[in-house]
PDB file of C-alpha atoms in Angstrom:
ATOM      1  CA  LYS A   1      52.519 144.100 170.773  1.00  0.00           C
ATOM      2  CA  ALA A   2      54.535 142.638 167.955  1.00  0.00           C
ATOM      3  CA  GLY A   3      54.369 143.483 164.427  1.00  0.00           C
ATOM      4  CA  VAL A   4      53.687 141.596 161.568  1.00  0.00           C
ATOM      5  CA  THR A   5      56.475 139.093 161.021  1.00  0.00           C
ATOM      6  CA  GLN A   6      57.639 137.437 157.610  1.00  0.00           C
ATOM      7  CA  THR A   7      59.878 134.888 157.563  1.00  0.00           C
ATOM      8  CA  PRO A   8      62.562 134.913 155.443  1.00  0.00           C
ATOM      9  CA  ARG A   9      63.482 138.370 154.349  1.00  0.00           C
ATOM     10  CA  TYR A  10      65.579 137.597 151.402  1.00  0.00           C
ATOM     11  CA  LEU A  11      65.337 134.059 149.501  1.00  0.00           C
ATOM     12  CA  ILE A  12      67.124 133.900 146.006  1.00  0.00           C
ATOM     13  CA  LYS A  13      65.599 130.730 144.053  1.00  0.00           C
ATOM     14  CA  THR A  14      65.957 129.420 140.511  1.00  0.00           C
ATOM     15  CA  ARG A  15      63.532 129.300 137.844  1.00  0.00           C
ATOM     16  CA  GLY A  16      61.319 126.590 138.411  1.00  0.00           C
ATOM     17  CA  GLN A  17      61.613 125.445 141.615  1.00  0.00           C
ATOM     18  CA  GLN A  18      58.966 126.727 144.122  1.00  0.00           C
ATOM     19  CA  VAL A  19      58.994 128.722 147.619  1.00  0.00           C
ATOM     20  CA  THR A  20      57.414 129.034 150.734  1.00  0.00           C
ATOM     21  CA  LEU A  21      56.587 132.183 152.577  1.00  0.00           C
ATOM     22  CA  SER A  22      55.394 132.596 156.301  1.00  0.00           C
ATOM     23  CA  CYS A  23      53.393 135.325 157.854  1.00  0.00           C
ATOM     24  CA  SER A  24      52.742 135.487 161.357  1.00  0.00           C
ATOM     25  CA  PRO A  25      49.626 138.277 161.468  1.00  0.00           C
ATOM     26  CA  ILE A  26      49.491 140.600 164.770  1.00  0.00           C
ATOM     27  CA  SER A  27      48.184 138.711 168.188  1.00  0.00           C
ATOM     28  CA  GLY A  28      44.507 138.593 167.975  1.00  0.00           C
ATOM     29  CA  HIS A  29      44.020 139.480 164.171  1.00  0.00           C
ATOM     30  CA  ARG A  30      42.558 136.914 162.134  1.00  0.00           C
ATOM     31  CA  SER A  31      42.457 137.945 158.415  1.00  0.00           C
ATOM     32  CA  VAL A  32      45.915 138.060 156.648  1.00  0.00           C
ATOM     33  CA  SER A  33      46.163 139.024 152.909  1.00  0.00           C
ATOM     34  CA  TRP A  34      49.372 138.228 150.547  1.00  0.00           C
ATOM     35  CA  TYR A  35      50.121 141.479 148.281  1.00  0.00           C
ATOM     36  CA  GLN A  36      52.781 141.354 145.155  1.00  0.00           C
ATOM     37  CA  GLN A  37      54.898 144.650 144.649  1.00  0.00           C
ATOM     38  CA  THR A  38      56.773 145.101 141.704  1.00  0.00           C
ATOM     39  CA  PRO A  39      58.751 148.148 140.265  1.00  0.00           C
ATOM     40  CA  GLY A  40      56.111 148.330 137.241  1.00  0.00           C
ATOM     41  CA  GLN A  41      52.792 146.682 138.784  1.00  0.00           C
ATOM     42  CA  GLY A  42      52.616 148.259 142.246  1.00  0.00           C
ATOM     43  CA  LEU A  43      50.886 146.244 144.407  1.00  0.00           C
ATOM     44  CA  GLN A  44      48.979 143.324 142.876  1.00  0.00           C
ATOM     45  CA  PHE A  45      46.535 141.659 145.669  1.00  0.00           C
ATOM     46  CA  LEU A  46      47.143 137.888 145.803  1.00  0.00           C
ATOM     47  CA  PHE A  47      44.158 136.370 147.731  1.00  0.00           C
ATOM     48  CA  GLU A  48      43.369 136.859 151.472  1.00  0.00           C
ATOM     49  CA  TYR A  49      42.690 134.398 154.535  1.00  0.00           C
ATOM     50  CA  PHE A  50      40.480 134.397 157.345  1.00  0.00           C
ATOM     51  CA  SER A  51      39.971 131.686 159.911  1.00  0.00           C
ATOM     52  CA  GLU A  52      41.358 129.442 157.869  1.00  0.00           C
ATOM     53  CA  THR A  53      38.999 129.895 154.719  1.00  0.00           C
ATOM     54  CA  GLN A  54      40.410 131.941 151.452  1.00  0.00           C
ATOM     55  CA  ARG A  55      37.764 135.086 151.202  1.00  0.00           C
ATOM     56  CA  ASN A  56      39.059 136.830 148.305  1.00  0.00           C
ATOM     57  CA  LYS A  57      41.378 136.097 145.509  1.00  0.00           C
ATOM     58  CA  GLY A  58      43.404 138.215 142.981  1.00  0.00           C
ATOM     59  CA  ASN A  59      43.805 137.720 139.237  1.00  0.00           C
ATOM     60  CA  PHE A  60      47.620 135.652 139.566  1.00  0.00           C
ATOM     61  CA  PRO A  61      47.991 131.981 138.317  1.00  0.00           C
ATOM     62  CA  GLY A  62      46.837 128.480 140.141  1.00  0.00           C
ATOM     63  CA  ARG A  63      50.770 128.505 140.863  1.00  0.00           C
ATOM     64  CA  PHE A  64      50.562 131.114 143.460  1.00  0.00           C
ATOM     65  CA  SER A  65      48.188 129.546 146.145  1.00  0.00           C
ATOM     66  CA  GLY A  66      48.459 130.080 150.161  1.00  0.00           C
ATOM     67  CA  ARG A  67      46.835 128.689 153.082  1.00  0.00           C
ATOM     68  CA  GLN A  68      46.108 129.923 156.563  1.00  0.00           C
ATOM     69  CA  PHE A  69      46.443 127.931 159.848  1.00  0.00           C
ATOM     70  CA  SER A  70      44.606 127.869 163.077  1.00  0.00           C
ATOM     71  CA  ASN A  71      47.055 129.989 165.039  1.00  0.00           C
ATOM     72  CA  SER A  72      46.128 132.473 162.110  1.00  0.00           C
ATOM     73  CA  ARG A  73      49.659 132.516 160.723  1.00  0.00           C
ATOM     74  CA  SER A  74      49.328 131.744 157.055  1.00  0.00           C
ATOM     75  CA  GLU A  75      52.010 130.733 154.299  1.00  0.00           C
ATOM     76  CA  MET A  76      51.492 131.233 150.599  1.00  0.00           C
ATOM     77  CA  ASN A  77      53.282 128.830 147.905  1.00  0.00           C
ATOM     78  CA  VAL A  78      55.041 129.409 144.862  1.00  0.00           C
ATOM     79  CA  SER A  79      55.576 126.612 142.478  1.00  0.00           C
ATOM     80  CA  THR A  80      57.253 126.382 139.245  1.00  0.00           C
ATOM     81  CA  LEU A  81      58.691 130.098 139.964  1.00  0.00           C
ATOM     82  CA  GLU A  82      59.271 132.236 136.680  1.00  0.00           C
ATOM     83  CA  LEU A  83      61.703 135.444 136.199  1.00  0.00           C
ATOM     84  CA  GLY A  84      58.674 137.896 136.631  1.00  0.00           C
ATOM     85  CA  ASP A  85      58.041 136.350 140.146  1.00  0.00           C
ATOM     86  CA  SER A  86      60.756 137.832 141.558  1.00  0.00           C
ATOM     87  CA  ALA A  87      59.110 140.707 144.009  1.00  0.00           C
ATOM     88  CA  LEU A  88      58.665 142.232 147.308  1.00  0.00           C
ATOM     89  CA  TYR A  89      55.791 139.218 148.465  1.00  0.00           C
ATOM     90  CA  LEU A  90      53.801 141.692 151.123  1.00  0.00           C
ATOM     91  CA  CYS A  91      51.837 140.382 154.503  1.00  0.00           C
ATOM     92  CA  ALA A  92      48.829 142.079 156.099  1.00  0.00           C
ATOM     93  CA  SER A  93      47.157 141.745 159.066  1.00  0.00           C
ATOM     94  CA  SER A  94      43.626 142.770 160.200  1.00  0.00           C
ATOM     95  CA  LEU A  95      41.538 142.167 163.345  1.00  0.00           C
ATOM     96  CA  VAL A  96      38.523 140.846 161.392  1.00  0.00           C
ATOM     97  CA  PRO A  97      37.215 141.552 157.458  1.00  0.00           C
ATOM     98  CA  GLY A  98      34.366 143.791 157.856  1.00  0.00           C
ATOM     99  CA  ASP A  99      34.793 145.078 160.507  1.00  0.00           C
ATOM    100  CA  THR A 100      34.246 149.564 160.604  1.00  0.00           C
ATOM    101  CA  THR A 101      37.503 149.788 161.859  1.00  0.00           C
ATOM    102  CA  ASP A 102      38.957 147.683 159.385  1.00  0.00           C
ATOM    103  CA  THR A 103      42.913 148.494 158.821  1.00  0.00           C
ATOM    104  CA  GLN A 104      45.711 146.354 157.172  1.00  0.00           C
ATOM    105  CA  TYR A 105      48.994 146.744 159.277  1.00  0.00           C
ATOM    106  CA  PHE A 106      51.932 145.062 157.118  1.00  0.00           C
ATOM    107  CA  GLY A 107      55.100 143.084 157.341  1.00  0.00           C
ATOM    108  CA  PRO A 108      58.203 144.552 156.114  1.00  0.00           C
ATOM    109  CA  GLY A 109      58.130 141.651 153.311  1.00  0.00           C
ATOM    110  CA  THR A 110      60.013 138.875 151.756  1.00  0.00           C
ATOM    111  CA  ARG A 111      62.512 139.899 148.934  1.00  0.00           C
ATOM    112  CA  LEU A 112      62.271 137.105 146.593  1.00  0.00           C
ATOM    113  CA  THR A 113      64.626 137.124 143.592  1.00  0.00           C
ATOM    114  CA  VAL A 114      64.494 134.435 140.451  1.00  0.00           C
ATOM    115  CA  LEU A 115      67.403 132.960 138.626  1.00  0.00           C
TER     116      LEU A 115
ATOM    117  CA  ALA B   1      34.319 147.567 141.997  1.00  0.00           C
ATOM    118  CA  GLN B   2      36.695 150.076 143.291  1.00  0.00           C
ATOM    119  CA  SER B   3      39.548 151.604 142.512  1.00  0.00           C
ATOM    120  CA  VAL B   4      42.287 154.407 143.239  1.00  0.00           C
ATOM    121  CA  THR B   5      44.186 156.924 140.991  1.00  0.00           C
ATOM    122  CA  GLN B   6      47.132 158.623 142.230  1.00  0.00           C
ATOM    123  CA  LEU B   7      48.318 161.073 139.572  1.00  0.00           C
ATOM    124  CA  GLY B   8      52.213 161.686 139.749  1.00  0.00           C
ATOM    125  CA  SER B   9      54.280 159.269 139.921  1.00  0.00           C
ATOM    126  CA  HIS B  10      56.871 161.551 141.385  1.00  0.00           C
ATOM    127  CA  VAL B  11      56.751 164.518 143.284  1.00  0.00           C
ATOM    128  CA  SER B  12      59.626 166.347 144.315  1.00  0.00           C
ATOM    129  CA  VAL B  13      59.115 169.449 146.743  1.00  0.00           C
ATOM    130  CA  SER B  14      61.775 171.684 148.953  1.00  0.00           C
ATOM    131  CA  GLU B  15      62.168 171.065 152.236  1.00  0.00           C
ATOM    132  CA  GLY B  16      60.187 173.931 154.657  1.00  0.00           C
ATOM    133  CA  ALA B  17      57.592 173.762 151.524  1.00  0.00           C
ATOM    134  CA  LEU B  18      53.932 172.327 150.826  1.00  0.00           C
ATOM    135  CA  VAL B  19      53.663 168.762 150.300  1.00  0.00           C
ATOM    136  CA  LEU B  20      50.549 167.443 148.431  1.00  0.00           C
ATOM    137  CA  LEU B  21      49.525 163.857 146.884  1.00  0.00           C
ATOM    138  CA  ARG B  22      46.676 163.154 145.166  1.00  0.00           C
ATOM    139  CA  CYS B  23      44.484 160.850 145.303  1.00  0.00           C
ATOM    140  CA  ASN B  24      41.300 159.714 143.340  1.00  0.00           C
ATOM    141  CA  TYR B  25      38.898 156.360 143.988  1.00  0.00           C
ATOM    142  CA  SER B  26      36.249 155.463 142.427  1.00  0.00           C
ATOM    143  CA  SER B  27      33.998 153.182 144.508  1.00  0.00           C
ATOM    144  CA  SER B  28      30.156 152.241 143.949  1.00  0.00           C
ATOM    145  CA  VAL B  29      29.460 152.264 147.927  1.00  0.00           C
ATOM    146  CA  PRO B  30      30.862 154.718 150.867  1.00  0.00           C
ATOM    147  CA  PRO B  31      34.627 153.934 150.782  1.00  0.00           C
ATOM    148  CA  TYR B  32      37.148 153.467 153.590  1.00  0.00           C
ATOM    149  CA  LEU B  33      40.144 155.608 152.365  1.00  0.00           C
ATOM    150  CA  PHE B  34      43.786 155.280 153.834  1.00  0.00           C
ATOM    151  CA  TRP B  35      47.134 156.589 153.074  1.00  0.00           C
ATOM    152  CA  TYR B  36      50.162 154.700 153.704  1.00  0.00           C
ATOM    153  CA  VAL B  37      53.852 155.019 153.294  1.00  0.00           C
ATOM    154  CA  GLN B  38      56.469 152.933 152.684  1.00  0.00           C
ATOM    155  CA  TYR B  39      60.251 153.695 153.472  1.00  0.00           C
ATOM    156  CA  PRO B  40      63.426 151.756 151.396  1.00  0.00           C
ATOM    157  CA  ASN B  41      63.363 148.060 152.150  1.00  0.00           C
ATOM    158  CA  GLN B  42      60.774 148.404 154.689  1.00  0.00           C
ATOM    159  CA  GLY B  43      56.694 147.147 154.434  1.00  0.00           C
ATOM    160  CA  LEU B  44      53.522 149.833 154.312  1.00  0.00           C
ATOM    161  CA  GLN B  45      53.262 151.786 157.532  1.00  0.00           C
ATOM    162  CA  LEU B  46      49.613 153.192 158.060  1.00  0.00           C
ATOM    163  CA  LEU B  47      49.680 157.457 157.899  1.00  0.00           C
ATOM    164  CA  LEU B  48      46.132 157.811 158.301  1.00  0.00           C
ATOM    165  CA  LYS B  49      42.439 156.501 157.467  1.00  0.00           C
ATOM    166  CA  TYR B  50      39.182 157.907 156.636  1.00  0.00           C
ATOM    167  CA  THR B  51      35.981 155.692 157.949  1.00  0.00           C
ATOM    168  CA  SER B  52      33.403 158.038 157.560  1.00  0.00           C
ATOM    169  CA  ALA B  53      33.685 159.937 160.592  1.00  0.00           C
ATOM    170  CA  ALA B  54      35.043 163.268 160.312  1.00  0.00           C
ATOM    171  CA  THR B  55      36.325 164.488 156.834  1.00  0.00           C
ATOM    172  CA  LEU B  56      39.149 166.304 157.744  1.00  0.00           C
ATOM    173  CA  VAL B  57      41.993 162.950 158.631  1.00  0.00           C
ATOM    174  CA  LYS B  58      44.430 163.710 160.848  1.00  0.00           C
ATOM    175  CA  GLY B  59      47.580 161.359 160.811  1.00  0.00           C
ATOM    176  CA  ILE B  60      51.309 160.838 162.244  1.00  0.00           C
ATOM    177  CA  ASN B  61      54.078 162.628 161.111  1.00  0.00           C
ATOM    178  CA  GLY B  62      52.237 165.700 160.630  1.00  0.00           C
ATOM    179  CA  PHE B  63      50.105 164.212 157.708  1.00  0.00           C
ATOM    180  CA  GLU B  64      46.047 165.340 157.247  1.00  0.00           C
ATOM    181  CA  ALA B  65      44.060 164.004 154.087  1.00  0.00           C
ATOM    182  CA  GLU B  66      40.402 166.045 153.232  1.00  0.00           C
ATOM    183  CA  PHE B  67      38.060 163.310 151.909  1.00  0.00           C
ATOM    184  CA  LYS B  68      35.597 165.006 148.920  1.00  0.00           C
ATOM    185  CA  LYS B  69      33.003 163.251 148.085  1.00  0.00           C
ATOM    186  CA  SER B  70      31.989 165.523 145.768  1.00  0.00           C
ATOM    187  CA  GLU B  71      35.168 165.417 143.634  1.00  0.00           C
ATOM    188  CA  THR B  72      35.910 161.407 144.681  1.00  0.00           C
ATOM    189  CA  SER B  73      39.382 162.889 146.462  1.00  0.00           C
ATOM    190  CA  PHE B  74      41.327 161.874 149.201  1.00  0.00           C
ATOM    191  CA  HIS B  75      44.240 164.289 148.737  1.00  0.00           C
ATOM    192  CA  LEU B  76      47.159 163.893 151.214  1.00  0.00           C
ATOM    193  CA  THR B  77      49.427 167.615 152.823  1.00  0.00           C
ATOM    194  CA  LYS B  78      51.762 168.415 154.778  1.00  0.00           C
ATOM    195  CA  PRO B  79      52.524 172.319 155.442  1.00  0.00           C
ATOM    196  CA  SER B  80      56.064 171.870 155.655  1.00  0.00           C
ATOM    197  CA  ALA B  81      58.340 169.077 154.217  1.00  0.00           C
ATOM    198  CA  HIS B  82      60.917 167.252 155.845  1.00  0.00           C
ATOM    199  CA  MET B  83      63.947 165.360 154.736  1.00  0.00           C
ATOM    200  CA  SER B  84      62.656 162.114 156.755  1.00  0.00           C
ATOM    201  CA  ASP B  85      59.311 162.764 154.361  1.00  0.00           C
ATOM    202  CA  ALA B  86      60.969 161.315 151.360  1.00  0.00           C
ATOM    203  CA  ALA B  87      59.466 157.781 150.509  1.00  0.00           C
ATOM    204  CA  GLU B  88      56.976 156.527 149.080  1.00  0.00           C
ATOM    205  CA  TYR B  89      53.028 157.019 149.583  1.00  0.00           C
ATOM    206  CA  PHE B  90      50.314 154.670 148.764  1.00  0.00           C
ATOM    207  CA  CYS B  91      46.717 155.803 148.586  1.00  0.00           C
ATOM    208  CA  ALA B  92      44.109 152.639 149.194  1.00  0.00           C
ATOM    209  CA  VAL B  93      40.585 152.027 149.007  1.00  0.00           C
ATOM    210  CA  SER B  94      38.269 149.751 150.382  1.00  0.00           C
ATOM    211  CA  VAL B  95      34.461 148.822 151.046  1.00  0.00           C
ATOM    212  CA  PRO B  96      33.714 146.452 154.585  1.00  0.00           C
ATOM    213  CA  GLY B  97      34.558 143.026 153.726  1.00  0.00           C
ATOM    214  CA  ASN B  98      36.056 143.284 150.590  1.00  0.00           C
ATOM    215  CA  GLN B  99      39.695 143.869 149.611  1.00  0.00           C
ATOM    216  CA  PHE B 100      42.157 146.634 149.300  1.00  0.00           C
ATOM    217  CA  TYR B 101      42.800 148.319 146.376  1.00  0.00           C
ATOM    218  CA  PHE B 102      45.862 149.983 146.153  1.00  0.00           C
ATOM    219  CA  GLY B 103      47.210 152.685 144.147  1.00  0.00           C
ATOM    220  CA  THR B 104      50.384 152.627 141.847  1.00  0.00           C
ATOM    221  CA  GLY B 105      52.303 154.869 144.339  1.00  0.00           C
ATOM    222  CA  THR B 106      53.847 158.319 144.367  1.00  0.00           C
ATOM    223  CA  SER B 107      57.454 158.935 144.953  1.00  0.00           C
ATOM    224  CA  LEU B 108      58.057 161.683 147.361  1.00  0.00           C
ATOM    225  CA  THR B 109      61.778 163.638 146.981  1.00  0.00           C
ATOM    226  CA  VAL B 110      62.389 166.079 149.466  1.00  0.00           C
ATOM    227  CA  ILE B 111      65.043 168.979 148.298  1.00  0.00           C
ATOM    228  CA  PRO B 112      67.384 170.309 150.780  1.00  0.00           C
TER     229      PRO B 112
END
């Protein structure tokens, strides 16, 4: 089975621009979570989607948004980019949230650099 | 609410020595606990998980962790470190239906 895929792997943007990142979960997985990873803050939870609905949301400003499609693929969007948004953005998929064997499987991440 | 504390942001061991990475958790309900490993420029890979079955959990690459409820700990160990174990290790806690909470990570260096 193919793993979680994220595109693009690397992005360079300038302040004020917006960016869209994409995540394709493992086949059959219906839950997708997004994380921001930075050296100073570690892994910060952004949001989780299940069946096209946002289930949980972390403590990030409204510039960060996401959505999930009917095929479980997910996108996250960051508008009005700031220098501090430079980070590795990780996507994780799981079978069904709340399942007793719920495990998150991570993609390789998208490295976003804001200049 | 849940939280995770990883003691020691950097750990160095000699090749062949015992690896011990510490993780303490806080949870108001019985948690699920996970250890993930991250190699440079890669995503996180699941090492092992505890989901209320056996308290001693064996994972990949010779790692294991023991759930100790009385100490609210889930420390990761490996009897003999290998050069390929050098990576960043993350402990995480979740409860069913809720989000994952990750620790800040421990960077493991293996000295030849």
